[in-house]
mmCIF file of C-alpha atoms and ligand atoms in Angstrom:
data_model
loop_
_atom_site.group_PDB
_atom_site.id
_atom_site.type_symbol
_atom_site.label_atom_id
_atom_site.label_comp_id
_atom_site.label_asym_id
_atom_site.label_seq_id
_atom_site.Cartn_x
_atom_site.Cartn_y
_atom_site.Cartn_z
ATOM 1 C CA MET P 1 98.307 134.446 -95.291
ATOM 2 C CA GLN P 2 100.496 132.284 -97.493
ATOM 3 C CA GLU P 3 103.359 134.547 -96.560
ATOM 4 C CA ILE P 4 102.680 134.011 -92.845
ATOM 5 C CA LYS P 5 102.651 130.254 -93.263
ATOM 6 C CA ALA P 6 106.043 130.486 -95.021
ATOM 7 C CA LYS P 7 107.407 132.508 -92.104
ATOM 8 C CA ILE P 8 106.262 129.872 -89.624
ATOM 9 C CA ASP P 9 107.848 127.117 -91.674
ATOM 10 C CA ALA P 10 111.075 129.079 -91.931
ATOM 11 C CA ALA P 11 111.341 129.957 -88.205
ATOM 12 C CA ALA P 12 114.704 128.609 -87.079
ATOM 13 C CA SER P 13 114.298 129.217 -83.354
ATOM 14 C CA LEU P 14 111.652 129.545 -80.676
ATOM 15 C CA GLY P 15 112.345 133.290 -80.634
ATOM 16 C CA GLU P 16 111.652 133.671 -84.345
ATOM 17 C CA LEU P 17 108.488 131.608 -84.005
ATOM 18 C CA GLU P 18 107.303 133.807 -81.145
ATOM 19 C CA ALA P 19 107.773 136.861 -83.351
ATOM 20 C CA VAL P 20 105.478 135.352 -85.997
ATOM 21 C CA ARG P 21 102.954 134.367 -83.345
ATOM 22 C CA LEU P 22 102.784 137.987 -82.200
ATOM 23 C CA GLU P 23 102.221 139.077 -85.797
ATOM 24 C CA LEU P 24 99.090 136.933 -85.721
ATOM 25 C CA PHE P 25 97.870 136.958 -82.136
ATOM 26 C CA GLY P 26 99.551 140.000 -80.599
ATOM 27 C CA LYS P 27 97.564 143.105 -79.639
ATOM 28 C CA LYS P 28 97.650 144.364 -83.172
ATOM 29 C CA GLY P 29 98.028 140.907 -84.729
ATOM 30 C CA ILE P 30 96.262 139.909 -87.903
ATOM 31 C CA ILE P 31 93.930 137.405 -86.246
ATOM 32 C CA THR P 32 93.283 139.709 -83.271
ATOM 33 C CA GLN P 33 92.371 142.375 -85.807
ATOM 34 C CA LEU P 34 89.941 140.008 -87.564
ATOM 35 C CA PHE P 35 88.058 139.446 -84.323
ATOM 36 C CA ALA P 36 88.053 143.146 -83.584
ATOM 37 C CA GLU P 37 86.553 143.892 -87.003
ATOM 38 C CA LEU P 38 83.790 141.356 -86.324
ATOM 39 C CA LYS P 39 82.223 143.686 -83.788
ATOM 40 C CA SER P 40 81.691 146.454 -86.271
ATOM 41 C CA ALA P 41 80.723 144.196 -89.184
ATOM 42 C CA ALA P 42 77.249 144.324 -90.706
ATOM 43 C CA PRO P 43 74.960 141.731 -89.119
ATOM 44 C CA GLU P 44 74.422 139.774 -92.377
ATOM 45 C CA GLN P 45 78.219 139.356 -92.829
ATOM 46 C CA LYS P 46 78.971 138.630 -89.208
ATOM 47 C CA LYS P 47 78.442 134.893 -89.312
ATOM 48 C CA GLU P 48 80.525 134.350 -92.409
ATOM 49 C CA LEU P 49 83.358 136.516 -91.093
ATOM 50 C CA ALA P 50 83.253 134.783 -87.732
ATOM 51 C CA VAL P 51 83.554 131.356 -89.298
ATOM 52 C CA SER P 52 86.479 132.499 -91.409
ATOM 53 C CA ALA P 53 88.252 134.155 -88.428
ATOM 54 C CA ASN P 54 87.789 131.046 -86.300
ATOM 55 C CA GLU P 55 89.154 128.826 -89.059
ATOM 56 C CA LYS P 56 92.229 131.004 -89.498
ATOM 57 C CA ARG P 57 92.787 131.169 -85.755
ATOM 58 C CA ASP P 58 92.574 127.390 -85.421
ATOM 59 C CA TYR P 59 94.687 126.804 -88.517
ATOM 60 C CA PHE P 60 97.553 129.044 -87.349
ATOM 61 C CA SER P 61 97.353 127.991 -83.724
ATOM 62 C CA GLU P 62 97.791 124.405 -84.818
ATOM 63 C CA LEU P 63 100.605 125.313 -87.207
ATOM 64 C CA ILE P 64 102.480 127.253 -84.510
ATOM 65 C CA ALA P 65 101.988 124.528 -81.901
ATOM 66 C CA THR P 66 103.365 121.867 -84.238
ATOM 67 C CA LYS P 67 106.318 124.028 -85.220
ATOM 68 C CA LYS P 68 106.981 124.892 -81.577
ATOM 69 C CA ALA P 69 107.080 121.238 -80.589
ATOM 70 C CA SER P 70 109.545 120.400 -83.327
ATOM 71 C CA LEU P 71 111.761 123.405 -82.509
ATOM 72 C CA GLU P 72 111.788 122.438 -78.824
ATOM 73 C CA ALA P 73 112.717 118.876 -79.683
ATOM 74 C CA ALA P 74 115.553 120.097 -81.893
ATOM 75 C CA GLU P 75 116.778 122.490 -79.211
ATOM 76 C CA GLN P 76 116.804 119.745 -76.603
ATOM 77 C CA LYS P 77 118.675 117.427 -78.915
ATOM 78 C CA GLU P 78 121.286 120.119 -79.483
ATOM 79 C CA ALA P 79 121.611 120.740 -75.746
ATOM 80 C CA MET P 80 122.051 117.047 -75.076
ATOM 81 C CA LYS P 81 124.817 116.964 -77.636
ATOM 82 C CA ASN P 82 126.631 120.001 -76.206
ATOM 83 C CA GLU P 83 126.266 119.123 -72.545
ATOM 84 C CA ALA P 84 126.991 115.435 -72.867
ATOM 85 C CA ILE P 85 129.882 114.099 -70.751
ATOM 86 C CA ASP P 86 131.797 110.904 -71.288
ATOM 87 C CA VAL P 87 131.526 109.220 -67.927
ATOM 88 C CA THR P 88 134.146 106.674 -68.939
ATOM 89 C CA LEU P 89 136.847 109.343 -69.189
ATOM 90 C CA PHE P 90 139.419 109.509 -66.397
ATOM 91 C CA ASN P 91 139.101 112.479 -64.099
ATOM 92 C CA GLU P 92 141.673 115.213 -64.129
ATOM 93 C CA ASN P 93 144.342 114.955 -61.432
ATOM 94 C CA VAL P 94 142.716 116.206 -58.262
ATOM 95 C CA SER P 95 145.119 117.118 -55.485
ATOM 96 C CA CYS P 96 144.204 115.164 -52.398
ATOM 97 C CA GLY P 97 145.993 114.452 -49.157
ATOM 98 C CA ALA P 98 147.469 111.230 -47.883
ATOM 99 C CA LEU P 99 148.713 109.788 -44.635
ATOM 100 C CA HIS P 100 152.204 110.913 -43.711
ATOM 101 C CA PRO P 101 154.603 107.970 -44.160
ATOM 102 C CA VAL P 102 155.329 107.936 -40.433
ATOM 103 C CA MET P 103 151.631 107.679 -39.556
ATOM 104 C CA GLU P 104 151.053 105.119 -42.279
ATOM 105 C CA THR P 105 153.859 102.996 -40.852
ATOM 106 C CA MET P 106 152.563 103.471 -37.324
ATOM 107 C CA ASP P 107 149.070 102.377 -38.413
ATOM 108 C CA LYS P 108 150.506 99.275 -40.043
ATOM 109 C CA ILE P 109 152.323 98.354 -36.824
ATOM 110 C CA ILE P 110 149.270 99.059 -34.642
ATOM 111 C CA ASP P 111 146.989 97.026 -36.928
ATOM 112 C CA TYR P 112 149.330 94.061 -36.659
ATOM 113 C CA PHE P 113 149.373 94.023 -32.875
ATOM 114 C CA ILE P 114 145.648 94.665 -32.530
ATOM 115 C CA ALA P 115 145.134 91.556 -34.640
ATOM 116 C CA GLN P 116 147.400 89.729 -32.146
ATOM 117 C CA ASN P 117 145.102 90.765 -29.301
ATOM 118 C CA PHE P 118 147.303 93.547 -27.896
ATOM 119 C CA SER P 119 145.570 96.546 -26.333
ATOM 120 C CA VAL P 120 146.679 100.036 -27.319
ATOM 121 C CA GLU P 121 147.783 102.182 -24.366
ATOM 122 C CA SER P 122 149.078 105.723 -24.014
ATOM 123 C CA GLY P 123 150.775 108.027 -21.565
ATOM 124 C CA PRO P 124 151.545 111.749 -21.278
ATOM 125 C CA LEU P 125 154.214 113.421 -23.438
ATOM 126 C CA ILE P 126 155.306 115.454 -20.406
ATOM 127 C CA GLU P 127 156.355 112.734 -18.038
ATOM 128 C CA ASP P 128 157.682 112.625 -14.496
ATOM 129 C CA ASP P 129 161.057 111.269 -13.479
ATOM 130 C CA PHE P 130 159.501 108.221 -11.826
ATOM 131 C CA HIS P 131 157.780 106.871 -14.946
ATOM 132 C CA ASN P 132 160.450 107.811 -17.468
ATOM 133 C CA PHE P 133 163.469 106.701 -15.402
ATOM 134 C CA GLU P 134 163.151 105.671 -11.777
ATOM 135 C CA ALA P 135 160.597 102.881 -12.130
ATOM 136 C CA LEU P 136 162.456 101.594 -15.175
ATOM 137 C CA ASN P 137 165.458 100.711 -13.017
ATOM 138 C CA LEU P 138 167.203 103.980 -13.818
ATOM 139 C CA PRO P 139 167.855 105.572 -10.413
ATOM 140 C CA LYS P 140 169.092 109.139 -10.155
ATOM 141 C CA TYR P 141 172.725 109.555 -11.169
ATOM 142 C CA HIS P 142 172.661 106.182 -12.904
ATOM 143 C CA PRO P 143 175.118 106.530 -15.798
ATOM 144 C CA ALA P 144 172.632 104.959 -18.218
ATOM 145 C CA ARG P 145 170.575 108.158 -18.034
ATOM 146 C CA ASP P 146 173.206 109.693 -20.271
ATOM 147 C CA MET P 147 172.093 107.349 -23.057
ATOM 148 C CA GLN P 148 169.156 109.665 -23.542
ATOM 149 C CA ASP P 149 169.564 113.392 -23.926
ATOM 150 C CA THR P 150 166.599 114.625 -22.010
ATOM 151 C CA PHE P 151 164.634 117.862 -22.364
ATOM 152 C CA TYR P 152 163.810 118.985 -18.821
ATOM 153 C CA LEU P 153 161.086 121.362 -17.682
ATOM 154 C CA ASN P 154 161.789 123.836 -14.878
ATOM 155 C CA ASP P 155 159.569 121.912 -12.458
ATOM 156 C CA GLY P 156 161.642 118.729 -12.758
ATOM 157 C CA ARG P 157 159.306 117.023 -15.177
ATOM 158 C CA LEU P 158 160.591 116.157 -18.632
ATOM 159 C CA LEU P 159 159.577 115.386 -22.189
ATOM 160 C CA ARG P 160 159.493 111.622 -22.281
ATOM 161 C CA THR P 161 162.589 110.193 -23.933
ATOM 162 C CA HIS P 162 160.933 106.883 -24.777
ATOM 163 C CA THR P 163 157.544 105.189 -24.588
ATOM 164 C CA SER P 164 158.825 102.759 -21.935
ATOM 165 C CA GLY P 165 157.194 104.873 -19.227
ATOM 166 C CA VAL P 166 153.847 103.643 -20.538
ATOM 167 C CA GLN P 167 154.902 100.150 -19.384
ATOM 168 C CA ILE P 168 154.770 101.480 -15.833
ATOM 169 C CA ARG P 169 151.557 103.441 -16.354
ATOM 170 C CA THR P 170 149.838 100.428 -17.887
ATOM 171 C CA MET P 171 150.797 98.127 -15.015
ATOM 172 C CA GLU P 172 149.561 100.757 -12.559
ATOM 173 C CA LYS P 173 146.294 100.909 -14.463
ATOM 174 C CA PHE P 174 145.817 97.138 -14.922
ATOM 175 C CA LYS P 175 146.847 96.380 -11.295
ATOM 176 C CA ALA P 176 147.453 92.688 -12.195
ATOM 177 C CA PRO P 177 148.466 90.542 -15.166
ATOM 178 C CA PRO P 178 147.804 89.708 -17.899
ATOM 179 C CA VAL P 179 149.162 92.667 -19.849
ATOM 180 C CA ARG P 180 149.457 92.462 -23.607
ATOM 181 C CA MET P 181 149.840 95.997 -24.858
ATOM 182 C CA ILE P 182 151.492 98.330 -27.299
ATOM 183 C CA ALA P 183 151.986 102.058 -26.699
ATOM 184 C CA PRO P 184 152.575 104.191 -29.800
ATOM 185 C CA GLY P 185 153.494 107.856 -29.572
ATOM 186 C CA ALA P 186 155.912 110.759 -29.835
ATOM 187 C CA VAL P 187 159.137 110.923 -27.825
ATOM 188 C CA PHE P 188 161.783 113.651 -27.462
ATOM 189 C CA ARG P 189 165.563 113.779 -27.297
ATOM 190 C CA ARG P 190 168.179 116.488 -27.703
ATOM 191 C CA ASP P 191 169.605 115.179 -30.916
ATOM 192 C CA MET P 192 169.680 116.285 -34.539
ATOM 193 C CA ASP P 193 171.539 114.738 -37.455
ATOM 194 C CA LEU P 194 170.974 112.460 -40.469
ATOM 195 C CA THR P 195 169.352 109.793 -38.346
ATOM 196 C CA HIS P 196 168.074 111.764 -35.337
ATOM 197 C CA THR P 197 165.393 114.430 -34.837
ATOM 198 C CA PRO P 198 164.421 116.038 -31.501
ATOM 199 C CA MET P 199 160.940 114.517 -31.841
ATOM 200 C CA PHE P 200 160.242 111.082 -33.218
ATOM 201 C CA HIS P 201 157.853 108.209 -32.643
ATOM 202 C CA GLN P 202 158.119 104.870 -30.927
ATOM 203 C CA VAL P 203 155.910 101.878 -30.456
ATOM 204 C CA GLU P 204 156.433 100.162 -27.107
ATOM 205 C CA GLY P 205 155.345 96.618 -26.411
ATOM 206 C CA LEU P 206 154.814 94.873 -23.081
ATOM 207 C CA VAL P 207 153.539 91.403 -22.254
ATOM 208 C CA VAL P 208 153.194 90.272 -18.638
ATOM 209 C CA GLU P 209 151.780 87.021 -17.298
ATOM 210 C CA GLN P 210 151.360 85.474 -13.881
ATOM 211 C CA GLY P 211 154.175 83.144 -12.777
ATOM 212 C CA ASP P 212 156.916 82.225 -15.198
ATOM 213 C CA ARG P 213 154.691 81.720 -18.236
ATOM 214 C CA VAL P 214 156.475 84.339 -20.355
ATOM 215 C CA SER P 215 160.053 83.828 -21.446
ATOM 216 C CA PHE P 216 162.603 85.099 -23.914
ATOM 217 C CA ALA P 217 161.408 82.391 -26.322
ATOM 218 C CA ASN P 218 157.978 84.081 -26.557
ATOM 219 C CA LEU P 219 159.604 87.432 -27.204
ATOM 220 C CA LYS P 220 161.772 85.931 -29.928
ATOM 221 C CA TYR P 221 158.839 84.297 -31.694
ATOM 222 C CA VAL P 222 156.565 87.345 -31.515
ATOM 223 C CA LEU P 223 159.231 89.717 -32.844
ATOM 224 C CA GLU P 224 160.352 87.383 -35.628
ATOM 225 C CA GLU P 225 156.777 87.048 -36.857
ATOM 226 C CA PHE P 226 156.223 90.792 -36.599
ATOM 227 C CA LEU P 227 159.419 91.718 -38.465
ATOM 228 C CA ARG P 228 158.630 89.316 -41.308
ATOM 229 C CA TYR P 229 155.177 90.867 -41.551
ATOM 230 C CA MET P 230 156.749 94.314 -41.820
ATOM 231 C CA PHE P 231 159.767 93.592 -44.006
ATOM 232 C CA GLY P 232 159.004 90.367 -45.834
ATOM 233 C CA ASP P 233 161.300 87.383 -45.911
ATOM 234 C CA VAL P 234 164.203 88.656 -43.778
ATOM 235 C CA LYS P 235 166.607 86.967 -41.411
ATOM 236 C CA VAL P 236 166.218 88.097 -37.783
ATOM 237 C CA ARG P 237 169.145 88.268 -35.369
ATOM 238 C CA PHE P 238 169.081 88.883 -31.599
ATOM 239 C CA ARG P 239 172.219 90.638 -30.404
ATOM 240 C CA PRO P 240 173.095 90.979 -26.703
ATOM 241 C CA SER P 241 172.747 94.556 -25.500
ATOM 242 C CA PHE P 242 171.882 96.555 -22.420
ATOM 243 C CA PHE P 243 168.769 98.362 -21.230
ATOM 244 C CA PRO P 244 168.319 99.031 -17.519
ATOM 245 C CA PHE P 245 164.704 97.829 -17.594
ATOM 246 C CA THR P 246 165.289 94.465 -19.290
ATOM 247 C CA GLU P 247 167.496 91.515 -18.389
ATOM 248 C CA PRO P 248 168.625 89.934 -20.614
ATOM 249 C CA SER P 249 168.463 92.755 -23.162
ATOM 250 C CA THR P 250 168.796 92.381 -26.893
ATOM 251 C CA GLU P 251 168.890 94.562 -29.896
ATOM 252 C CA VAL P 252 167.203 93.002 -32.883
ATOM 253 C CA ASP P 253 168.611 93.181 -36.393
ATOM 254 C CA ILE P 254 167.124 92.143 -39.712
ATOM 255 C CA SER P 255 169.177 91.154 -42.758
ATOM 256 C CA CYS P 256 169.600 94.281 -44.867
ATOM 257 C CA ILE P 257 166.538 94.715 -47.077
ATOM 258 C CA PHE P 258 168.541 96.738 -49.626
ATOM 259 C CA CYS P 259 171.490 94.399 -50.285
ATOM 260 C CA HIS P 260 170.026 91.192 -48.821
ATOM 261 C CA GLY P 261 172.975 90.833 -46.500
ATOM 262 C CA GLU P 262 175.723 91.400 -49.064
ATOM 263 C CA GLY P 263 176.820 94.677 -47.496
ATOM 264 C CA CYS P 264 175.912 98.175 -48.718
ATOM 265 C CA ARG P 265 175.936 101.816 -47.629
ATOM 266 C CA VAL P 266 172.656 101.610 -45.687
ATOM 267 C CA CYS P 267 173.803 98.673 -43.534
ATOM 268 C CA LYS P 268 177.344 100.107 -43.402
ATOM 269 C CA GLN P 269 178.665 96.947 -45.070
ATOM 270 C CA THR P 270 177.491 94.757 -42.177
ATOM 271 C CA GLY P 271 174.560 93.140 -43.959
ATOM 272 C CA TRP P 272 172.352 93.850 -40.934
ATOM 273 C CA LEU P 273 169.974 96.625 -39.917
ATOM 274 C CA GLU P 274 169.175 97.339 -36.279
ATOM 275 C CA VAL P 275 165.416 97.760 -35.859
ATOM 276 C CA LEU P 276 164.385 97.059 -32.255
ATOM 277 C CA GLY P 277 165.326 97.122 -28.602
ATOM 278 C CA SER P 278 163.885 94.394 -26.425
ATOM 279 C CA GLY P 279 164.352 92.054 -23.521
ATOM 280 C CA VAL P 280 162.889 90.205 -20.592
ATOM 281 C CA VAL P 281 161.427 92.633 -18.054
ATOM 282 C CA ASP P 282 163.908 93.280 -15.226
ATOM 283 C CA PRO P 283 162.602 92.237 -11.770
ATOM 284 C CA ASN P 284 163.318 95.760 -10.493
ATOM 285 C CA VAL P 285 160.644 97.107 -12.864
ATOM 286 C CA PHE P 286 158.028 94.789 -11.372
ATOM 287 C CA LYS P 287 159.251 95.783 -7.918
ATOM 288 C CA ALA P 288 158.596 99.446 -8.766
ATOM 289 C CA VAL P 289 154.910 98.728 -9.395
ATOM 290 C CA GLY P 290 154.632 96.136 -6.602
ATOM 291 C CA TRP P 291 153.983 93.132 -8.845
ATOM 292 C CA LYS P 292 155.175 89.767 -7.518
ATOM 293 C CA ASN P 293 155.552 86.358 -9.112
ATOM 294 C CA VAL P 294 155.119 87.615 -12.671
ATOM 295 C CA SER P 295 157.134 87.380 -15.858
ATOM 296 C CA GLY P 296 157.198 89.527 -18.978
ATOM 297 C CA TYR P 297 158.994 90.834 -21.982
ATOM 298 C CA ALA P 298 159.161 94.273 -23.579
ATOM 299 C CA PHE P 299 160.248 95.835 -26.813
ATOM 300 C CA GLY P 300 160.507 99.288 -28.332
ATOM 301 C CA LEU P 301 160.968 100.449 -31.897
ATOM 302 C CA GLY P 302 161.452 103.719 -33.757
ATOM 303 C CA VAL P 303 158.643 104.332 -36.236
ATOM 304 C CA GLU P 304 160.670 106.769 -38.374
ATOM 305 C CA ARG P 305 163.394 104.190 -38.763
ATOM 306 C CA PHE P 306 160.837 101.649 -39.974
ATOM 307 C CA ALA P 307 159.317 104.195 -42.397
ATOM 308 C CA MET P 308 162.767 105.105 -43.759
ATOM 309 C CA LEU P 309 163.662 101.474 -44.357
ATOM 310 C CA LEU P 310 160.289 100.622 -45.883
ATOM 311 C CA HIS P 311 160.402 103.587 -48.270
ATOM 312 C CA GLY P 312 164.146 103.945 -48.820
ATOM 313 C CA ILE P 313 164.250 107.477 -47.361
ATOM 314 C CA PRO P 314 167.906 108.424 -46.729
ATOM 315 C CA ASP P 315 167.550 111.469 -44.429
ATOM 316 C CA LEU P 316 165.299 111.252 -41.361
ATOM 317 C CA ARG P 317 164.914 115.023 -41.190
ATOM 318 C CA SER P 318 163.136 115.104 -44.548
ATOM 319 C CA LEU P 319 160.188 113.381 -42.876
ATOM 320 C CA PHE P 320 159.546 116.533 -40.854
ATOM 321 C CA GLU P 321 160.202 119.274 -43.394
ATOM 322 C CA GLY P 322 156.705 119.083 -44.854
ATOM 323 C CA ASP P 323 158.081 119.291 -48.393
ATOM 324 C CA ILE P 324 155.122 118.563 -50.650
ATOM 325 C CA ARG P 325 157.407 116.955 -53.250
ATOM 326 C CA LEU P 326 158.382 114.263 -50.774
ATOM 327 C CA LEU P 327 154.911 113.796 -49.310
ATOM 328 C CA GLU P 328 153.179 113.528 -52.690
ATOM 329 C CA GLN P 329 155.109 110.343 -53.368
ATOM 330 C CA PHE P 330 153.149 108.553 -50.649
ATOM 331 C CA LYS P 331 149.646 109.006 -52.051
HETATM 332 N N1 LIG A 1 163.138 102.301 -24.572
HETATM 333 C C1 LIG A 1 164.201 101.753 -25.370
HETATM 334 C C2 LIG A 1 164.752 102.874 -26.263
HETATM 335 O O1 LIG A 1 164.145 103.900 -26.363
HETATM 336 C C3 LIG A 1 163.716 100.627 -26.248
HETATM 337 C C4 LIG A 1 163.304 99.430 -25.448
HETATM 338 C C5 LIG A 1 161.988 99.269 -25.081
HETATM 339 C C6 LIG A 1 164.216 98.440 -25.081
HETATM 340 C C7 LIG A 1 161.592 98.149 -24.356
HETATM 341 C C8 LIG A 1 163.844 97.335 -24.397
HETATM 342 C C9 LIG A 1 162.543 97.182 -24.017
HETATM 343 O O2 LIG A 1 165.801 102.728 -26.865
#
């Protein structure tokens, strides 16, 4: 019995302890045996033997239970130690996606104009001649159509070459002023070099009010504020230009954000970067939608150009190659 007690004390695991328990209480265990012998014992010895067997049973049961509890506690402590994690450690680098720089730039532009109370409008990518050209004061055979290399469909429709067609669609939808909208989206032109891709994105803007409430001065203020929001503290310059659907028309430049106007490769030594087309809406455009006694201004910008300037990306085409090494830099 002394020997058994020593074994219990020495048990180093729950498994070892269970083995000792079976030695005592198993089918052929020592204690089980004691109780079995009781049955065949002489009546005068029975009581004494029974008391002794009960005492041993209780003594060892208690011993095993105590040992079991302490082994379990030790095992749990060990497990806690092994499975512990340091929640203050930084996680390993998990690969996760991010907005494409063009979409990120587009979102930034949209957010700005939404905050200025502009609605966000859209039109179809496959457009008809009327909305893309005719209603924008670009009649058939007008030489200005050559400014845009158009993809035509066999049925005479075309892939829209700019978002300006949404100006027309929005006025048709609103039926009367006021209009205060932007129209972001993809446009298509037959062009492919360092600064041109056959698909790119524009954000159009159009503001129309009753009477002569809207003037070039409003356009100038709105665009200056917008460009400083996008590019920081830049100078803004309005340069006379031509678009058939605006009169007067201007292209808008900002002082070069790379050389601050000193002259560098990006601004081709001019100190200026062209970022927008804009102007006062030509009366012929209002005529096309049957609006009278209204005034408005419009602008259009290339989102890729903005993204390239904001991120210093030299080749426009790299924005569409899907090269993970480029995209990962915009997380
Ligand atoms: N649609 C012109 C372009 O694609 C930009 C523009 C929009 C100019 C609105 C003036 C007014 O170049």
